[in-house]
Structures are given as C-alpha cells and as structure tokens.
Amino acid sequence: MFNIILFGPPGSGKGTQSERLVLKYDLIHLSTGDILRSEIAGQTPLGLEAKNFMDKGQLVPDEIVIGMISSALEKKPQAKGFLFDGFPRTEAQAEALDKLLKLKQTEIGIVLALLVSEEELVQRLLNRGQTSGRIDDNNVDVIRARIIEYHKKTFAVADYYRKFNKVFDVSGEGSVDEIFGNLCAKIDERIQ
Ligand code: B4P
C-alpha cells in the first residue's frame, strides 16, 4: 500500500491535482472537504454542524473529521493506497491518521506540499466562487479567514511529517500539467 498526503493552503490545487493523481496511481481519493460538502447537501446532522464552521472559514472540529476518515478507511479494505486531500489539517488529525494506518499495517509514504502565494490563492478562490456556489469561496473575508486558519493550525502539520523526512515541497504555481508532472516525479522517486 502506498499512501499520499497532498498538503497545502486553501486553493493551492489539492483537489485539482488529486483527481489526476488517483487515476495515475490507482488510489482511493479521500477529500474531507468533499465528504463534508456531501453531508451538507444531504442535510445530515453531521453536515449541519460542519456547515456552521465551514461557512465562516473555520476548521471543522477534529473529532468529526477523524471519525469520517476512520469510517472511510474501513469501507475500502482492498485499496492499493489512499490519497488524503485536505486531511490532516491539525496535528491531532495527523497523529490520529498515523494510528489508523498503523492498525492497517501501513503508513504515509509521502507528503507533497503545494506552495502558492497568498494573492494567487485569494484570486483562485474568488474565481471558483463565481461558478461553484460555495459560500466559503464567495467572500474575501471568509477566504482570508481560511488562510489564517491554515497558518494557525495546519502549517505545522508539515513540520510533524518533516521529522520523518516525508515532506517534499512542490511549486503550485504554473500550469496544472506542469505541477502534475513535478508531483509525479517526486512520487516516482519515492516509490522506487
Ligand atoms: P477543502 O474542500 O479541502 O478545499 P480547499 O482547501 O478550498 O481547496 P483545494 O486546495 O482542494 O482547491 P483547489 O486548489 O483544487 O476545504 C474546504 C473547507 O472544509 C475548509 O475550509 C474547512 O472548513 C473544511 N475542512 C476540510 N477538511 C477539513 C479537515 N481535515 N479538518 C477540518 N476542517 C476541514 O482549487 C482551487 C481553485 O484553483 C480551483 O478553481 C482550481 O481550478 C484552481 N486551480 C487549481 N490549480 C490551478 C493552477 N495551477 N493554476 C490556476 N488555477 C488553479
């Protein structure tokens, strides 16, 4: 099993690149953002609770997100590997993920960290907001709040994995194809 974390601030291209990576490496895509949005669309109790946080640009509480990932892992016992997109976003989530993977006798193989300037992030999310209908992409104050949350709570997650020499920084600016090529090069080096 080979497991990847795609790491980066909101709007850095995690979702965009994940779609391609899962096809190329035959991985199961686990995006906590997508799972939360589908809970919201289904108006489940979990979705209604998560919406309060997401609409303000805040992270959803760890216990909710960790529970979601735990059940998603359970559902795919035959997976060749997982691509975690937007998870873990706090150190508590990272520690919980390590424990869950250990139970499956596997671990994180690589953490790919996408680097994008703040102005580019804001512009991309505002652009997406014009068509996505996502409340959290429509308001510049909410977008800035998401970036602040990232610096406060998520940025340190990369340092957690740096201790294990698992993190590779990749520029997230340029064409989607070019970035994809650079991500694949890092994965291929690691797999060999
Ligand atoms: P997510 O769904 O994870 O979304 P994201 O961070 O906004 O975006 P992503 O990085 O995937 O977007 P992409 O670049 O592909 O999170 C949303 C919310 O859910 C969070 O704020 C939080 O509240 C909650 N949440 C999720 N996971 C959580 C967790 N683990 N713990 C707690 N809370 C959690 O796309 C951005 C735009 O850029 C797109 O329009 C795309 O087309 C464009 N783009 C991509 N690559 C580009 C490129 N190279 N050049 C130009 N544009 C590009």
PDB file of C-alpha atoms and ligand atoms in Angstrom:
ATOM      1  CA  MET A   1       0.000   0.000   0.000  1.00  0.00           C
ATOM      2  CA  PHE A   2       1.322   3.482  -0.850  1.00  0.00           C
ATOM      3  CA  ASN A   3      -0.408   6.429   0.814  1.00  0.00           C
ATOM      4  CA  ILE A   4      -0.030  10.075  -0.143  1.00  0.00           C
ATOM      5  CA  ILE A   5      -0.954  13.312   1.604  1.00  0.00           C
ATOM      6  CA  LEU A   6      -1.492  16.282  -0.679  1.00  0.00           C
ATOM      7  CA  PHE A   7      -0.863  19.259   1.546  1.00  0.00           C
ATOM      8  CA  GLY A   8      -1.272  22.998   1.019  1.00  0.00           C
ATOM      9  CA  PRO A   9      -3.315  26.098   1.781  1.00  0.00           C
ATOM     10  CA  PRO A  10      -6.903  26.542   0.543  1.00  0.00           C
ATOM     11  CA  GLY A  11      -6.917  26.956  -3.219  1.00  0.00           C
ATOM     12  CA  SER A  12      -3.422  25.568  -3.721  1.00  0.00           C
ATOM     13  CA  GLY A  13      -4.636  22.922  -6.181  1.00  0.00           C
ATOM     14  CA  LYS A  14      -5.100  19.938  -3.873  1.00  0.00           C
ATOM     15  CA  GLY A  15      -8.475  18.967  -5.308  1.00  0.00           C
ATOM     16  CA  THR A  16      -7.383  19.662  -8.882  1.00  0.00           C
ATOM     17  CA  GLN A  17      -4.204  17.582  -8.680  1.00  0.00           C
ATOM     18  CA  SER A  18      -5.793  14.812  -6.574  1.00  0.00           C
ATOM     19  CA  GLU A  19      -8.237  13.979  -9.360  1.00  0.00           C
ATOM     20  CA  ARG A  20      -5.333  13.226 -11.692  1.00  0.00           C
ATOM     21  CA  LEU A  21      -3.068  11.516  -9.162  1.00  0.00           C
ATOM     22  CA  VAL A  22      -5.693   8.977  -8.091  1.00  0.00           C
ATOM     23  CA  LEU A  23      -6.190   7.921 -11.713  1.00  0.00           C
ATOM     24  CA  LYS A  24      -2.484   7.571 -12.451  1.00  0.00           C
ATOM     25  CA  TYR A  25      -1.577   5.667  -9.266  1.00  0.00           C
ATOM     26  CA  ASP A  26      -4.877   3.809  -8.758  1.00  0.00           C
ATOM     27  CA  LEU A  27      -5.507   5.267  -5.309  1.00  0.00           C
ATOM     28  CA  ILE A  28      -8.675   5.920  -3.322  1.00  0.00           C
ATOM     29  CA  HIS A  29      -9.294   9.678  -3.090  1.00  0.00           C
ATOM     30  CA  LEU A  30     -10.291  10.847   0.396  1.00  0.00           C
ATOM     31  CA  SER A  31     -11.118  14.562   0.442  1.00  0.00           C
ATOM     32  CA  THR A  32     -12.515  15.675   3.785  1.00  0.00           C
ATOM     33  CA  GLY A  33     -13.834  18.834   2.096  1.00  0.00           C
ATOM     34  CA  ASP A  34     -15.803  16.749  -0.449  1.00  0.00           C
ATOM     35  CA  ILE A  35     -17.133  14.396   2.244  1.00  0.00           C
ATOM     36  CA  LEU A  36     -18.249  17.368   4.379  1.00  0.00           C
ATOM     37  CA  ARG A  37     -19.938  19.065   1.408  1.00  0.00           C
ATOM     38  CA  SER A  38     -21.828  15.876   0.596  1.00  0.00           C
ATOM     39  CA  GLU A  39     -23.004  15.653   4.235  1.00  0.00           C
ATOM     40  CA  ILE A  40     -24.185  19.271   3.955  1.00  0.00           C
ATOM     41  CA  ALA A  41     -26.012  18.531   0.684  1.00  0.00           C
ATOM     42  CA  GLY A  42     -27.702  15.557   2.379  1.00  0.00           C
ATOM     43  CA  GLN A  43     -28.626  17.781   5.351  1.00  0.00           C
ATOM     44  CA  THR A  44     -27.341  15.177   7.796  1.00  0.00           C
ATOM     45  CA  PRO A  45     -26.771  16.171  11.463  1.00  0.00           C
ATOM     46  CA  LEU A  46     -23.007  15.994  10.831  1.00  0.00           C
ATOM     47  CA  GLY A  47     -23.356  18.218   7.748  1.00  0.00           C
ATOM     48  CA  LEU A  48     -25.482  20.775   9.572  1.00  0.00           C
ATOM     49  CA  GLU A  49     -22.894  21.013  12.337  1.00  0.00           C
ATOM     50  CA  ALA A  50     -19.963  21.240   9.901  1.00  0.00           C
ATOM     51  CA  LYS A  51     -21.680  23.979   7.870  1.00  0.00           C
ATOM     52  CA  ASN A  52     -21.531  26.396  10.817  1.00  0.00           C
ATOM     53  CA  PHE A  53     -17.737  26.183  10.760  1.00  0.00           C
ATOM     54  CA  MET A  54     -17.148  25.969   7.010  1.00  0.00           C
ATOM     55  CA  ASP A  55     -19.278  28.998   6.148  1.00  0.00           C
ATOM     56  CA  LYS A  56     -17.088  31.102   8.448  1.00  0.00           C
ATOM     57  CA  GLY A  57     -13.828  29.723   7.047  1.00  0.00           C
ATOM     58  CA  GLN A  58     -13.066  27.791  10.233  1.00  0.00           C
ATOM     59  CA  LEU A  59     -11.876  24.221  10.543  1.00  0.00           C
ATOM     60  CA  VAL A  60     -14.463  21.620  11.496  1.00  0.00           C
ATOM     61  CA  PRO A  61     -13.701  20.025  14.934  1.00  0.00           C
ATOM     62  CA  ASP A  62     -11.119  17.227  14.882  1.00  0.00           C
ATOM     63  CA  GLU A  63     -13.384  14.522  16.322  1.00  0.00           C
ATOM     64  CA  ILE A  64     -15.884  14.926  13.458  1.00  0.00           C
ATOM     65  CA  VAL A  65     -13.260  14.771  10.724  1.00  0.00           C
ATOM     66  CA  ILE A  66     -11.246  11.932  12.286  1.00  0.00           C
ATOM     67  CA  GLY A  67     -14.436   9.857  12.649  1.00  0.00           C
ATOM     68  CA  MET A  68     -15.245  10.451   8.974  1.00  0.00           C
ATOM     69  CA  ILE A  69     -11.792   9.320   7.822  1.00  0.00           C
ATOM     70  CA  SER A  70     -11.871   6.294  10.087  1.00  0.00           C
ATOM     71  CA  SER A  71     -15.121   5.054   8.557  1.00  0.00           C
ATOM     72  CA  ALA A  72     -13.939   5.886   5.019  1.00  0.00           C
ATOM     73  CA  LEU A  73     -10.824   3.725   5.564  1.00  0.00           C
ATOM     74  CA  GLU A  74     -12.958   0.868   6.909  1.00  0.00           C
ATOM     75  CA  LYS A  75     -15.052   0.894   3.748  1.00  0.00           C
ATOM     76  CA  LYS A  76     -12.064   0.205   1.448  1.00  0.00           C
ATOM     77  CA  PRO A  77     -10.185  -2.802   2.841  1.00  0.00           C
ATOM     78  CA  GLN A  78      -8.841  -3.783  -0.614  1.00  0.00           C
ATOM     79  CA  ALA A  79      -7.398  -0.353  -1.521  1.00  0.00           C
ATOM     80  CA  LYS A  80      -3.922  -0.239  -3.077  1.00  0.00           C
ATOM     81  CA  GLY A  81      -3.418   3.075  -1.308  1.00  0.00           C
ATOM     82  CA  PHE A  82      -5.125   6.302  -0.303  1.00  0.00           C
ATOM     83  CA  LEU A  83      -4.646   9.875  -1.343  1.00  0.00           C
ATOM     84  CA  PHE A  84      -5.543  12.209   1.517  1.00  0.00           C
ATOM     85  CA  ASP A  85      -6.652  15.600   0.181  1.00  0.00           C
ATOM     86  CA  GLY A  86      -7.187  18.343   2.765  1.00  0.00           C
ATOM     87  CA  PHE A  87      -6.522  15.924   5.642  1.00  0.00           C
ATOM     88  CA  PRO A  88      -4.821  16.029   8.113  1.00  0.00           C
ATOM     89  CA  ARG A  89      -5.275  19.741   8.843  1.00  0.00           C
ATOM     90  CA  THR A  90      -4.181  19.727  12.520  1.00  0.00           C
ATOM     91  CA  GLU A  91      -1.503  17.856  14.447  1.00  0.00           C
ATOM     92  CA  ALA A  92      -4.219  15.925  16.315  1.00  0.00           C
ATOM     93  CA  GLN A  93      -5.573  14.754  12.938  1.00  0.00           C
ATOM     94  CA  ALA A  94      -2.061  13.753  11.825  1.00  0.00           C
ATOM     95  CA  GLU A  95      -1.491  11.690  14.972  1.00  0.00           C
ATOM     96  CA  ALA A  96      -4.899  10.043  14.616  1.00  0.00           C
ATOM     97  CA  LEU A  97      -4.193   9.207  10.970  1.00  0.00           C
ATOM     98  CA  ASP A  98      -0.879   7.577  11.860  1.00  0.00           C
ATOM     99  CA  LYS A  99      -2.677   5.385  14.399  1.00  0.00           C
ATOM    100  CA  LEU A 100      -5.440   4.423  11.956  1.00  0.00           C
ATOM    101  CA  LEU A 101      -2.900   3.488   9.278  1.00  0.00           C
ATOM    102  CA  LYS A 102      -0.823   1.504  11.758  1.00  0.00           C
ATOM    103  CA  LEU A 103      -3.887  -0.618  12.508  1.00  0.00           C
ATOM    104  CA  LYS A 104      -3.934  -1.426   8.790  1.00  0.00           C
ATOM    105  CA  GLN A 105      -0.174  -2.157   8.938  1.00  0.00           C
ATOM    106  CA  THR A 106       0.629   0.713   6.617  1.00  0.00           C
ATOM    107  CA  GLU A 107       1.809   4.336   6.838  1.00  0.00           C
ATOM    108  CA  ILE A 108       2.126   7.603   4.919  1.00  0.00           C
ATOM    109  CA  GLY A 109       4.640   7.176   2.086  1.00  0.00           C
ATOM    110  CA  ILE A 110       4.982  10.817   1.053  1.00  0.00           C
ATOM    111  CA  VAL A 111       3.617  14.286   1.849  1.00  0.00           C
ATOM    112  CA  LEU A 112       3.538  16.621  -1.142  1.00  0.00           C
ATOM    113  CA  ALA A 113       3.274  20.258  -0.083  1.00  0.00           C
ATOM    114  CA  LEU A 114       2.000  22.709  -2.703  1.00  0.00           C
ATOM    115  CA  LEU A 115       3.452  26.229  -2.410  1.00  0.00           C
ATOM    116  CA  VAL A 116       1.345  29.149  -3.717  1.00  0.00           C
ATOM    117  CA  SER A 117       1.458  32.871  -2.870  1.00  0.00           C
ATOM    118  CA  GLU A 118      -1.389  34.300  -0.819  1.00  0.00           C
ATOM    119  CA  GLU A 119      -2.573  36.715  -3.515  1.00  0.00           C
ATOM    120  CA  GLU A 120      -2.785  33.893  -6.052  1.00  0.00           C
ATOM    121  CA  LEU A 121      -4.789  31.783  -3.551  1.00  0.00           C
ATOM    122  CA  VAL A 122      -7.318  34.565  -2.972  1.00  0.00           C
ATOM    123  CA  GLN A 123      -7.699  35.166  -6.698  1.00  0.00           C
ATOM    124  CA  ARG A 124      -8.213  31.466  -7.499  1.00  0.00           C
ATOM    125  CA  LEU A 125     -10.823  31.010  -4.781  1.00  0.00           C
ATOM    126  CA  LEU A 126     -12.726  34.144  -5.788  1.00  0.00           C
ATOM    127  CA  ASN A 127     -12.694  32.892  -9.396  1.00  0.00           C
ATOM    128  CA  ARG A 128     -14.006  29.491  -8.317  1.00  0.00           C
ATOM    129  CA  GLY A 129     -16.654  31.241  -6.206  1.00  0.00           C
ATOM    130  CA  GLN A 130     -18.190  32.723  -9.357  1.00  0.00           C
ATOM    131  CA  THR A 131     -19.274  29.277 -10.524  1.00  0.00           C
ATOM    132  CA  SER A 132     -19.002  26.822  -7.604  1.00  0.00           C
ATOM    133  CA  GLY A 133     -21.804  28.228  -5.477  1.00  0.00           C
ATOM    134  CA  ARG A 134     -19.550  27.636  -2.454  1.00  0.00           C
ATOM    135  CA  ILE A 135     -20.276  30.177   0.282  1.00  0.00           C
ATOM    136  CA  ASP A 136     -16.692  29.890   1.540  1.00  0.00           C
ATOM    137  CA  ASP A 137     -15.326  30.947  -1.880  1.00  0.00           C
ATOM    138  CA  ASN A 138     -17.602  33.940  -2.344  1.00  0.00           C
ATOM    139  CA  ASN A 139     -16.433  36.349   0.289  1.00  0.00           C
ATOM    140  CA  VAL A 140     -12.922  37.712   0.530  1.00  0.00           C
ATOM    141  CA  ASP A 141     -13.108  37.945   4.351  1.00  0.00           C
ATOM    142  CA  VAL A 142     -14.023  34.243   4.613  1.00  0.00           C
ATOM    143  CA  ILE A 143     -11.199  33.352   2.206  1.00  0.00           C
ATOM    144  CA  ARG A 144      -8.728  35.355   4.323  1.00  0.00           C
ATOM    145  CA  ALA A 145     -10.098  33.612   7.459  1.00  0.00           C
ATOM    146  CA  ARG A 146      -9.394  30.223   5.831  1.00  0.00           C
ATOM    147  CA  ILE A 147      -5.832  31.269   5.071  1.00  0.00           C
ATOM    148  CA  ILE A 148      -5.371  32.483   8.679  1.00  0.00           C
ATOM    149  CA  GLU A 149      -6.719  29.118   9.976  1.00  0.00           C
ATOM    150  CA  TYR A 150      -4.216  27.399   7.704  1.00  0.00           C
ATOM    151  CA  HIS A 151      -1.291  29.358   9.173  1.00  0.00           C
ATOM    152  CA  LYS A 152      -2.529  28.935  12.754  1.00  0.00           C
ATOM    153  CA  LYS A 153      -3.441  25.246  12.746  1.00  0.00           C
ATOM    154  CA  THR A 154      -2.438  23.470   9.552  1.00  0.00           C
ATOM    155  CA  PHE A 155       1.001  24.752   8.544  1.00  0.00           C
ATOM    156  CA  ALA A 156       2.613  22.891  11.491  1.00  0.00           C
ATOM    157  CA  VAL A 157       1.317  19.562  10.151  1.00  0.00           C
ATOM    158  CA  ALA A 158       4.087  19.654   7.514  1.00  0.00           C
ATOM    159  CA  ASP A 159       6.680  20.013  10.304  1.00  0.00           C
ATOM    160  CA  TYR A 160       5.176  16.967  12.003  1.00  0.00           C
ATOM    161  CA  TYR A 161       5.929  14.879   8.880  1.00  0.00           C
ATOM    162  CA  ARG A 162       9.270  16.622   8.204  1.00  0.00           C
ATOM    163  CA  LYS A 163      10.570  14.848  11.338  1.00  0.00           C
ATOM    164  CA  PHE A 164      10.147  11.603   9.390  1.00  0.00           C
ATOM    165  CA  ASN A 165      11.681  13.005   6.144  1.00  0.00           C
ATOM    166  CA  LYS A 166       8.407  12.535   4.305  1.00  0.00           C
ATOM    167  CA  VAL A 167       7.736  16.070   3.023  1.00  0.00           C
ATOM    168  CA  PHE A 168       8.545  17.354  -0.462  1.00  0.00           C
ATOM    169  CA  ASP A 169       7.750  20.944  -1.432  1.00  0.00           C
ATOM    170  CA  VAL A 170       6.441  21.484  -4.956  1.00  0.00           C
ATOM    171  CA  SER A 171       5.565  24.834  -6.548  1.00  0.00           C
ATOM    172  CA  GLY A 172       1.795  25.026  -7.015  1.00  0.00           C
ATOM    173  CA  GLU A 173       2.079  27.924  -9.481  1.00  0.00           C
ATOM    174  CA  GLY A 174       2.223  27.340 -13.226  1.00  0.00           C
ATOM    175  CA  SER A 175       0.105  25.143 -15.465  1.00  0.00           C
ATOM    176  CA  VAL A 176      -1.870  22.228 -13.986  1.00  0.00           C
ATOM    177  CA  ASP A 177       0.076  19.836 -16.294  1.00  0.00           C
ATOM    178  CA  GLU A 178       3.451  21.172 -15.218  1.00  0.00           C
ATOM    179  CA  ILE A 179       2.585  20.884 -11.498  1.00  0.00           C
ATOM    180  CA  PHE A 180       1.211  17.375 -12.054  1.00  0.00           C
ATOM    181  CA  GLY A 181       4.483  16.353 -13.729  1.00  0.00           C
ATOM    182  CA  ASN A 182       6.504  17.669 -10.779  1.00  0.00           C
ATOM    183  CA  LEU A 183       4.284  15.848  -8.250  1.00  0.00           C
ATOM    184  CA  CYS A 184       4.565  12.571 -10.195  1.00  0.00           C
ATOM    185  CA  ALA A 185       8.361  12.906 -10.339  1.00  0.00           C
ATOM    186  CA  LYS A 186       8.537  13.100  -6.522  1.00  0.00           C
ATOM    187  CA  ILE A 187       6.184  10.118  -6.115  1.00  0.00           C
ATOM    188  CA  ASP A 188       8.100   8.016  -8.650  1.00  0.00           C
ATOM    189  CA  GLU A 189      11.408   8.709  -6.869  1.00  0.00           C
ATOM    190  CA  ARG A 190       9.838   7.667  -3.572  1.00  0.00           C
ATOM    191  CA  ILE A 191       8.178   4.515  -4.894  1.00  0.00           C
ATOM    192  CA  GLN A 192      11.437   3.144  -6.378  1.00  0.00           C
TER     193      GLN A 192
HETATM  194  P1  B4P B   1     -11.368  21.823   1.007  1.00  0.00           P
HETATM  195  O1  B4P B   1     -12.500  21.218   0.338  1.00  0.00           O
HETATM  196  O2  B4P B   1     -10.214  20.944   1.389  1.00  0.00           O
HETATM  197  O3  B4P B   1     -10.973  22.914  -0.017  1.00  0.00           O
HETATM  198  P2  B4P B   1      -9.866  23.950  -0.339  1.00  0.00           P
HETATM  199  O4  B4P B   1      -8.788  23.922   0.681  1.00  0.00           O
HETATM  200  O5  B4P B   1     -10.639  25.180  -0.568  1.00  0.00           O
HETATM  201  O6  B4P B   1      -9.342  23.715  -1.760  1.00  0.00           O
HETATM  202  P3  B4P B   1      -8.378  22.947  -2.698  1.00  0.00           P
HETATM  203  O7  B4P B   1      -6.948  23.278  -2.376  1.00  0.00           O
HETATM  204  O8  B4P B   1      -8.737  21.495  -2.791  1.00  0.00           O
HETATM  205  O9  B4P B   1      -8.890  23.625  -4.027  1.00  0.00           O
HETATM  206  P4  B4P B   1      -8.204  23.569  -5.440  1.00  0.00           P
HETATM  207  O10 B4P B   1      -6.874  24.103  -5.163  1.00  0.00           O
HETATM  208  O11 B4P B   1      -8.284  22.311  -6.153  1.00  0.00           O
HETATM  209  O12 B4P B   1     -11.829  22.574   2.381  1.00  0.00           O
HETATM  210  C1  B4P B   1     -12.979  23.378   2.499  1.00  0.00           C
HETATM  211  C2  B4P B   1     -13.361  23.571   3.959  1.00  0.00           C
HETATM  212  O13 B4P B   1     -13.755  22.290   4.548  1.00  0.00           O
HETATM  213  C3  B4P B   1     -12.269  24.062   4.929  1.00  0.00           C
HETATM  214  O14 B4P B   1     -12.169  25.479   4.938  1.00  0.00           O
HETATM  215  C4  B4P B   1     -12.774  23.502   6.304  1.00  0.00           C
HETATM  216  O15 B4P B   1     -13.779  24.318   6.846  1.00  0.00           O
HETATM  217  C5  B4P B   1     -13.387  22.177   5.925  1.00  0.00           C
HETATM  218  N1  B4P B   1     -12.435  21.058   6.077  1.00  0.00           N
HETATM  219  C6  B4P B   1     -11.992  20.257   5.067  1.00  0.00           C
HETATM  220  N2  B4P B   1     -11.121  19.331   5.537  1.00  0.00           N
HETATM  221  C7  B4P B   1     -11.007  19.565   6.883  1.00  0.00           C
HETATM  222  C8  B4P B   1     -10.236  18.948   7.920  1.00  0.00           C
HETATM  223  N3  B4P B   1      -9.404  17.939   7.666  1.00  0.00           N
HETATM  224  N4  B4P B   1     -10.341  19.442   9.181  1.00  0.00           N
HETATM  225  C9  B4P B   1     -11.167  20.456   9.456  1.00  0.00           C
HETATM  226  N5  B4P B   1     -11.919  21.089   8.531  1.00  0.00           N
HETATM  227  C10 B4P B   1     -11.848  20.649   7.239  1.00  0.00           C
HETATM  228  O16 B4P B   1      -8.934  24.610  -6.289  1.00  0.00           O
HETATM  229  C11 B4P B   1      -8.925  25.999  -6.112  1.00  0.00           C
HETATM  230  C12 B4P B   1      -9.136  26.709  -7.426  1.00  0.00           C
HETATM  231  O17 B4P B   1      -7.864  26.903  -8.044  1.00  0.00           O
HETATM  232  C13 B4P B   1      -9.988  25.944  -8.441  1.00  0.00           C
HETATM  233  O18 B4P B   1     -10.876  26.827  -9.051  1.00  0.00           O
HETATM  234  C14 B4P B   1      -8.966  25.420  -9.461  1.00  0.00           C
HETATM  235  O19 B4P B   1      -9.489  25.326 -10.754  1.00  0.00           O
HETATM  236  C15 B4P B   1      -7.883  26.484  -9.387  1.00  0.00           C
HETATM  237  N6  B4P B   1      -6.568  25.969  -9.704  1.00  0.00           N
HETATM  238  C16 B4P B   1      -6.046  24.782  -9.313  1.00  0.00           C
HETATM  239  N7  B4P B   1      -4.792  24.649  -9.794  1.00  0.00           N
HETATM  240  C17 B4P B   1      -4.503  25.800 -10.502  1.00  0.00           C
HETATM  241  C18 B4P B   1      -3.355  26.279 -11.232  1.00  0.00           C
HETATM  242  N8  B4P B   1      -2.243  25.559 -11.341  1.00  0.00           N
HETATM  243  N9  B4P B   1      -3.421  27.499 -11.800  1.00  0.00           N
HETATM  244  C19 B4P B   1      -4.550  28.256 -11.684  1.00  0.00           C
HETATM  245  N10 B4P B   1      -5.662  27.857 -11.018  1.00  0.00           N
HETATM  246  C20 B4P B   1      -5.643  26.644 -10.436  1.00  0.00           C
END
